[in-house]
């Protein structure tokens, strides 16, 4: 009989097809049995990984499953996405963008927005379709993975803008938005979360360099590893806890944004975090981190365009 542990929970709301461990009949009474299509979440190790089980299984004690729902009938796909997104939201607020521990009691205090069941069904169906589309393309591209290469960050981007140690004078009437960590994490910076501005003098004389459209903005202090793709607002500036990387020749910015947004790749950055009170990473160490990528520009463009369209679709439906 399958025995699910944290390592068996994937990032796509599914379990591994085969668990790493099985459980004997002798041990089954001491474990928790759950039926197929149960929603589970990991509470230790890599915290906040969510799945809808594809088969009947027993669970390790580091995993929580939702047995009954006080609000009655609920769409399980919607519920799984809600829990996953809540953990991602909490992770952004945590030191180093890493939730180190959580209990069932803390989890029970999470505030969640739950719409009527018919709306849950629509949202669940939308994201199920997106998930199936992603899976289809992943299978398509997995056949080509033998042509992908392991590259150090410094081999495919340049450090374009790094204003660490620079604190330019602010001006509430300034016309140059100062992008801070809170504005990152979406496809492009969220200017509704920008609270500070620079005037022309600060912009022209207090910065080391300037961001350009297509730069990948990467947080290095606080919530580590949040990324956004710089849009056309080149009159903006980045705060000193963000670095801007610029794609080298033959590398597509949209593809690199998708690469850095991948949860597994974001974890690579958190592994070199220093400090507990104010977590940070050294860019000099980050540039040596290795990523698996395709050097094929045509393939990069297709992957970048595909994930950009999905991000835009998700944003559109969130606004609706």
Short mmCIF file of C-alpha atoms in Angstrom, two decimals:
data_model
loop_
_atom_site.label_atom_id
_atom_site.label_comp_id
_atom_site.label_asym_id
_atom_site.label_seq_id
_atom_site.Cartn_x
_atom_site.Cartn_y
_atom_site.Cartn_z
CA UNK A 1 0.00 0.00 0.00
CA UNK A 2 1.39 3.49 -0.83
CA UNK A 3 2.78 5.63 2.01
CA UNK A 4 2.95 9.33 1.12
CA UNK A 5 5.72 11.52 2.53
CA UNK A 6 6.63 15.15 1.84
CA UNK A 7 8.98 14.13 -1.00
CA UNK A 8 6.06 12.49 -2.81
CA UNK A 9 4.09 15.76 -3.10
CA UNK A 10 4.78 17.61 -6.35
CA UNK A 11 4.34 21.28 -7.29
CA UNK A 12 1.49 20.54 -9.73
CA UNK A 13 -1.13 19.55 -7.11
CA UNK A 14 -0.36 15.88 -7.70
CA UNK A 15 1.54 13.05 -6.01
CA UNK A 16 4.33 11.06 -7.55
CA UNK A 17 2.90 8.20 -9.57
CA UNK A 18 4.73 5.83 -7.21
CA UNK A 19 5.61 6.71 -3.62
CA UNK A 20 9.16 6.28 -2.36
CA UNK A 21 7.90 4.11 0.49
CA UNK A 22 5.11 1.59 1.02
CA UNK A 23 3.50 0.61 4.31
CA UNK A 24 3.09 -2.90 5.67
CA UNK A 25 -0.20 -4.27 6.94
CA UNK A 26 1.34 -4.43 10.41
CA UNK A 27 2.04 -0.66 10.41
CA UNK A 28 -1.22 0.46 8.78
CA UNK A 29 -3.24 0.73 12.03
CA UNK A 30 -0.66 3.23 13.36
CA UNK A 31 -0.94 5.49 10.32
CA UNK A 32 -3.70 7.56 8.69
CA UNK A 33 -5.55 6.21 5.68
CA UNK A 34 -7.07 8.64 3.15
CA UNK A 35 -9.13 7.91 0.05
CA UNK A 36 -8.43 9.00 -3.50
CA UNK A 37 -9.17 12.69 -4.31
CA UNK A 38 -8.36 13.97 -0.81
CA UNK A 39 -6.68 17.38 -0.42
CA UNK A 40 -3.43 17.28 1.55
CA UNK A 41 -0.79 19.84 2.58
CA UNK A 42 2.76 19.38 3.89
CA UNK A 43 3.52 20.83 7.35
CA UNK A 44 7.23 20.02 7.69
CA UNK A 45 10.25 20.00 5.40
CA UNK A 46 9.10 21.86 2.30
CA UNK A 47 6.05 23.44 3.92
CA UNK A 48 2.89 24.29 2.00
CA UNK A 49 3.04 21.79 -0.86
CA UNK A 50 -0.51 20.81 -1.77
CA UNK A 51 -1.95 17.88 -3.71
CA UNK A 52 -5.19 16.16 -4.57
CA UNK A 53 -4.41 12.47 -4.16
CA UNK A 54 -4.76 10.29 -7.27
CA UNK A 55 -5.00 7.05 -5.30
CA UNK A 56 -5.88 5.62 -1.88
CA UNK A 57 -2.92 5.90 0.45
CA UNK A 58 -1.55 6.17 3.97
CA UNK A 59 0.03 9.44 5.16
CA UNK A 60 3.19 10.36 6.98
CA UNK A 61 2.56 12.44 10.15
CA UNK A 62 4.20 15.50 8.52
CA UNK A 63 1.22 15.82 6.15
CA UNK A 64 -2.26 17.13 6.96
CA UNK A 65 -5.37 16.16 5.06
CA UNK A 66 -8.77 17.82 4.99
CA UNK A 67 -11.44 15.32 6.01
CA UNK A 68 -14.64 17.35 6.30
CA UNK A 69 -15.56 20.95 5.54
CA UNK A 70 -17.69 23.10 7.85
CA UNK A 71 -18.89 25.21 4.93
CA UNK A 72 -20.48 22.20 3.27
CA UNK A 73 -19.98 21.34 -0.37
CA UNK A 74 -16.66 22.65 -1.72
CA UNK A 75 -14.84 22.19 -5.00
CA UNK A 76 -11.65 20.30 -4.12
CA UNK A 77 -9.59 21.77 -6.94
CA UNK A 78 -10.59 25.27 -5.83
CA UNK A 79 -9.78 24.38 -2.22
CA UNK A 80 -6.35 22.98 -3.10
CA UNK A 81 -5.50 26.11 -5.09
CA UNK A 82 -6.74 28.34 -2.27
CA UNK A 83 -4.53 26.60 0.30
CA UNK A 84 -1.53 26.60 -2.04
CA UNK A 85 -1.91 30.30 -2.85
CA UNK A 86 -2.33 31.14 0.85
CA UNK A 87 0.96 29.45 1.69
CA UNK A 88 2.68 31.32 -1.15
CA UNK A 89 1.24 34.55 0.23
CA UNK A 90 2.49 33.74 3.74
CA UNK A 91 5.88 32.69 2.36
CA UNK A 92 6.38 36.14 0.80
CA UNK A 93 5.89 37.71 4.22
CA UNK A 94 8.20 35.28 6.03
CA UNK A 95 11.90 36.06 6.70
CA UNK A 96 13.93 34.84 3.76
CA UNK A 97 10.69 33.91 1.97
CA UNK A 98 10.82 30.59 3.82
CA UNK A 99 8.20 29.27 6.26
CA UNK A 100 10.33 27.30 8.71
CA UNK A 101 7.55 25.67 10.70
CA UNK A 102 3.77 25.63 11.01
CA UNK A 103 1.23 23.84 13.19
CA UNK A 104 -2.36 22.78 12.59
CA UNK A 105 -3.40 25.42 15.10
CA UNK A 106 -1.67 28.21 13.14
CA UNK A 107 -3.08 26.88 9.88
CA UNK A 108 -6.60 26.94 11.32
CA UNK A 109 -6.23 30.70 11.91
CA UNK A 110 -5.62 31.49 8.22
CA UNK A 111 -8.21 33.87 6.77
CA UNK A 112 -9.52 32.67 3.41
CA UNK A 113 -12.01 34.11 0.93
CA UNK A 114 -14.51 31.41 -0.07
CA UNK A 115 -17.08 32.25 -2.79
CA UNK A 116 -20.36 30.47 -3.48
CA UNK A 117 -20.10 26.89 -4.77
CA UNK A 118 -21.02 27.71 -8.39
CA UNK A 119 -18.21 30.28 -8.50
CA UNK A 120 -15.83 27.74 -6.94
CA UNK A 121 -16.73 25.33 -9.73
CA UNK A 122 -15.95 27.93 -12.40
CA UNK A 123 -12.61 28.86 -10.81
CA UNK A 124 -11.70 25.23 -10.24
CA UNK A 125 -12.54 24.32 -13.84
CA UNK A 126 -10.52 27.26 -15.19
CA UNK A 127 -7.39 26.31 -13.29
CA UNK A 128 -7.87 22.61 -13.96
CA UNK A 129 -7.87 23.42 -17.68
CA UNK A 130 -4.75 25.56 -17.25
CA UNK A 131 -3.09 22.79 -15.25
CA UNK A 132 -3.90 20.24 -17.96
CA UNK A 133 -2.52 22.62 -20.58
CA UNK A 134 0.70 23.07 -18.61
CA UNK A 135 1.03 19.31 -18.17
CA UNK A 136 0.53 18.80 -21.91
CA UNK A 137 3.29 21.26 -22.74
CA UNK A 138 5.58 19.89 -20.04
CA UNK A 139 5.29 16.44 -21.60
CA UNK A 140 5.99 17.97 -24.99
CA UNK A 141 9.11 19.74 -23.78
CA UNK A 142 10.28 16.92 -21.53
CA UNK A 143 11.13 14.99 -24.69
CA UNK A 144 13.65 17.72 -25.49
CA UNK A 145 15.27 17.89 -22.05
CA UNK A 146 18.26 15.92 -23.25
CA UNK A 147 19.28 19.05 -25.19
CA UNK A 148 18.99 21.30 -22.11
CA UNK A 149 22.12 22.38 -20.26
CA UNK A 150 23.19 23.18 -16.72
CA UNK A 151 24.48 26.77 -16.69
CA UNK A 152 25.67 29.15 -13.99
CA UNK A 153 23.59 32.30 -13.67
CA UNK A 154 26.57 34.42 -14.74
CA UNK A 155 26.64 32.56 -18.07
CA UNK A 156 23.25 33.79 -19.25
CA UNK A 157 22.65 37.14 -17.48
CA UNK A 158 24.64 40.21 -16.55
CA UNK A 159 24.19 42.14 -13.33
CA UNK A 160 22.81 45.32 -14.87
CA UNK A 161 21.69 47.40 -11.88
CA UNK A 162 22.75 47.07 -8.27
CA UNK A 163 22.02 50.05 -6.00
CA UNK A 164 23.02 48.41 -2.74
CA UNK A 165 24.44 51.00 -0.37
CA UNK A 166 22.65 53.76 -2.25
CA UNK A 167 19.78 55.53 -0.49
CA UNK A 168 18.64 58.29 -2.85
CA UNK A 169 16.68 61.24 -1.41
CA UNK A 170 12.92 60.77 -1.74
CA UNK A 171 10.38 63.26 -2.99
CA UNK A 172 6.65 62.70 -2.56
CA UNK A 173 6.10 64.83 -5.65
CA UNK A 174 8.73 62.99 -7.67
CA UNK A 175 7.94 61.40 -11.02
CA UNK A 176 10.23 58.37 -10.74
CA UNK A 177 8.62 55.40 -8.90
CA UNK A 178 10.98 53.59 -6.51
CA UNK A 179 10.21 49.87 -6.89
CA UNK A 180 10.57 47.97 -3.61
CA UNK A 181 10.19 44.29 -2.67
CA UNK A 182 6.44 44.57 -2.01
CA UNK A 183 5.86 45.46 -5.68
CA UNK A 184 7.48 42.28 -7.02
CA UNK A 185 6.21 38.74 -7.47
CA UNK A 186 3.91 39.28 -10.44
CA UNK A 187 4.79 39.24 -14.13
CA UNK A 188 5.54 42.99 -13.98
CA UNK A 189 6.04 45.35 -11.01
CA UNK A 190 2.81 46.27 -9.25
CA UNK A 191 2.86 50.08 -9.17
CA UNK A 192 -0.19 50.19 -6.88
CA UNK A 193 2.20 49.02 -4.14
CA UNK A 194 4.84 51.68 -4.86
CA UNK A 195 4.84 54.28 -2.09
CA UNK A 196 8.06 56.21 -2.73
CA UNK A 197 9.32 58.38 -5.58
CA UNK A 198 12.46 60.19 -6.68
CA UNK A 199 12.70 63.57 -8.30
CA UNK A 200 14.75 64.21 -11.43
CA UNK A 201 17.85 65.27 -9.48
CA UNK A 202 17.90 62.09 -7.33
CA UNK A 203 17.20 59.92 -10.35
CA UNK A 204 20.01 61.43 -12.39
CA UNK A 205 22.65 61.75 -9.66
CA UNK A 206 22.01 59.16 -6.94
CA UNK A 207 21.83 55.88 -8.85
CA UNK A 208 24.60 53.69 -10.21
CA UNK A 209 22.68 52.53 -13.27
CA UNK A 210 19.19 52.40 -14.76
CA UNK A 211 16.76 49.57 -15.38
CA UNK A 212 15.54 48.77 -18.87
CA UNK A 213 12.52 46.99 -20.28
CA UNK A 214 13.13 43.24 -20.18
CA UNK A 215 15.39 43.30 -17.10
CA UNK A 216 14.63 40.62 -14.51
CA UNK A 217 14.14 42.24 -11.10
CA UNK A 218 15.26 39.92 -8.30
CA UNK A 219 14.90 40.50 -4.55
CA UNK A 220 18.03 39.90 -2.46
CA UNK A 221 16.95 41.04 1.02
CA UNK A 222 13.89 40.11 3.11
CA UNK A 223 11.60 38.06 0.85
CA UNK A 224 14.35 36.40 -1.17
CA UNK A 225 13.94 35.39 -4.79
CA UNK A 226 10.77 37.24 -5.79
CA UNK A 227 11.00 38.18 -9.47
CA UNK A 228 9.25 40.41 -11.96
CA UNK A 229 9.95 41.30 -15.57
CA UNK A 230 10.58 45.03 -16.02
CA UNK A 231 8.00 46.71 -18.22
CA UNK A 232 8.36 49.82 -20.39
CA UNK A 233 8.44 52.28 -17.46
CA UNK A 234 12.16 52.93 -17.65
CA UNK A 235 11.72 56.14 -15.66
CA UNK A 236 11.38 53.95 -12.54
CA UNK A 237 14.21 52.97 -10.19
CA UNK A 238 14.82 49.95 -7.97
CA UNK A 239 15.53 50.01 -4.24
CA UNK A 240 18.79 48.70 -2.86
CA UNK A 241 17.27 45.33 -1.84
CA UNK A 242 16.61 44.46 -5.50
CA UNK A 243 19.08 43.67 -8.26
CA UNK A 244 18.30 43.80 -11.98
CA UNK A 245 19.69 41.10 -14.28
CA UNK A 246 19.85 41.64 -18.02
CA UNK A 247 19.67 38.70 -20.43
CA UNK A 248 22.82 38.06 -22.42
CA UNK A 249 22.73 37.63 -26.17
CA UNK A 250 20.73 34.58 -27.29
CA UNK A 251 18.65 34.48 -24.09
CA UNK A 252 15.02 35.61 -24.01
CA UNK A 253 13.91 37.73 -20.99
CA UNK A 254 10.39 36.24 -20.87
CA UNK A 255 11.87 32.76 -20.77
CA UNK A 256 14.31 33.70 -18.00
CA UNK A 257 11.46 35.23 -15.99
CA UNK A 258 9.59 31.90 -16.23
CA UNK A 259 12.80 30.10 -15.24
CA UNK A 260 13.33 32.23 -12.12
CA UNK A 261 9.62 32.02 -11.18
CA UNK A 262 9.79 28.23 -10.97
CA UNK A 263 9.37 27.18 -7.33
CA UNK A 264 12.30 24.77 -7.44
CA UNK A 265 14.59 27.45 -8.86
CA UNK A 266 13.43 29.98 -6.26
CA UNK A 267 14.42 27.48 -3.61
CA UNK A 268 17.97 27.48 -5.00
CA UNK A 269 18.26 31.13 -4.01
CA UNK A 270 16.94 30.58 -0.48
CA UNK A 271 19.59 27.92 0.13
CA UNK A 272 22.33 30.58 0.12
CA UNK A 273 20.48 32.95 2.46
CA UNK A 274 22.51 34.52 5.27
CA UNK A 275 21.21 36.09 8.47
CA UNK A 276 18.10 35.39 10.53
CA UNK A 277 16.84 38.84 11.52
CA UNK A 278 17.24 40.33 8.04
CA UNK A 279 17.85 37.49 5.57
CA UNK A 280 19.88 38.35 2.49
CA UNK A 281 21.92 36.77 -0.26
CA UNK A 282 25.18 37.85 -1.85
CA UNK A 283 24.96 38.48 -5.57
CA UNK A 284 28.54 37.19 -5.82
CA UNK A 285 27.24 33.79 -4.64
CA UNK A 286 24.00 33.94 -6.59
CA UNK A 287 25.79 34.25 -9.94
CA UNK A 288 27.37 30.84 -9.30
CA UNK A 289 24.03 29.07 -8.80
CA UNK A 290 23.32 26.61 -11.62
CA UNK A 291 20.06 26.36 -13.56
CA UNK A 292 18.83 23.84 -16.11
CA UNK A 293 17.83 25.66 -19.31
CA UNK A 294 17.58 25.40 -23.05
CA UNK A 295 20.10 27.31 -25.19
CA UNK A 296 17.70 27.10 -28.15
CA UNK A 297 16.35 30.63 -28.72
CA UNK A 298 13.32 29.44 -30.69
CA UNK A 299 12.38 27.12 -27.85
CA UNK A 300 12.95 29.88 -25.27
CA UNK A 301 10.56 32.18 -27.15
CA UNK A 302 7.85 29.52 -27.28
CA UNK A 303 8.17 28.71 -23.56
CA UNK A 304 8.32 32.39 -22.59
CA UNK A 305 5.27 33.28 -24.70
CA UNK A 306 3.34 30.29 -23.39
CA UNK A 307 3.86 31.09 -19.70
CA UNK A 308 3.27 34.81 -20.29
CA UNK A 309 -0.11 33.98 -21.84
CA UNK A 310 -1.01 31.84 -18.83
CA UNK A 311 0.01 34.61 -16.41
CA UNK A 312 -2.12 37.08 -18.38
CA UNK A 313 -5.06 34.67 -18.37
CA UNK A 314 -4.81 34.18 -14.61
CA UNK A 315 -4.59 37.96 -14.05
CA UNK A 316 -7.62 38.55 -16.27
CA UNK A 317 -9.75 36.08 -14.35
CA UNK A 318 -8.54 37.39 -10.99
CA UNK A 319 -9.75 40.87 -12.00
CA UNK A 320 -13.10 39.40 -13.04
#
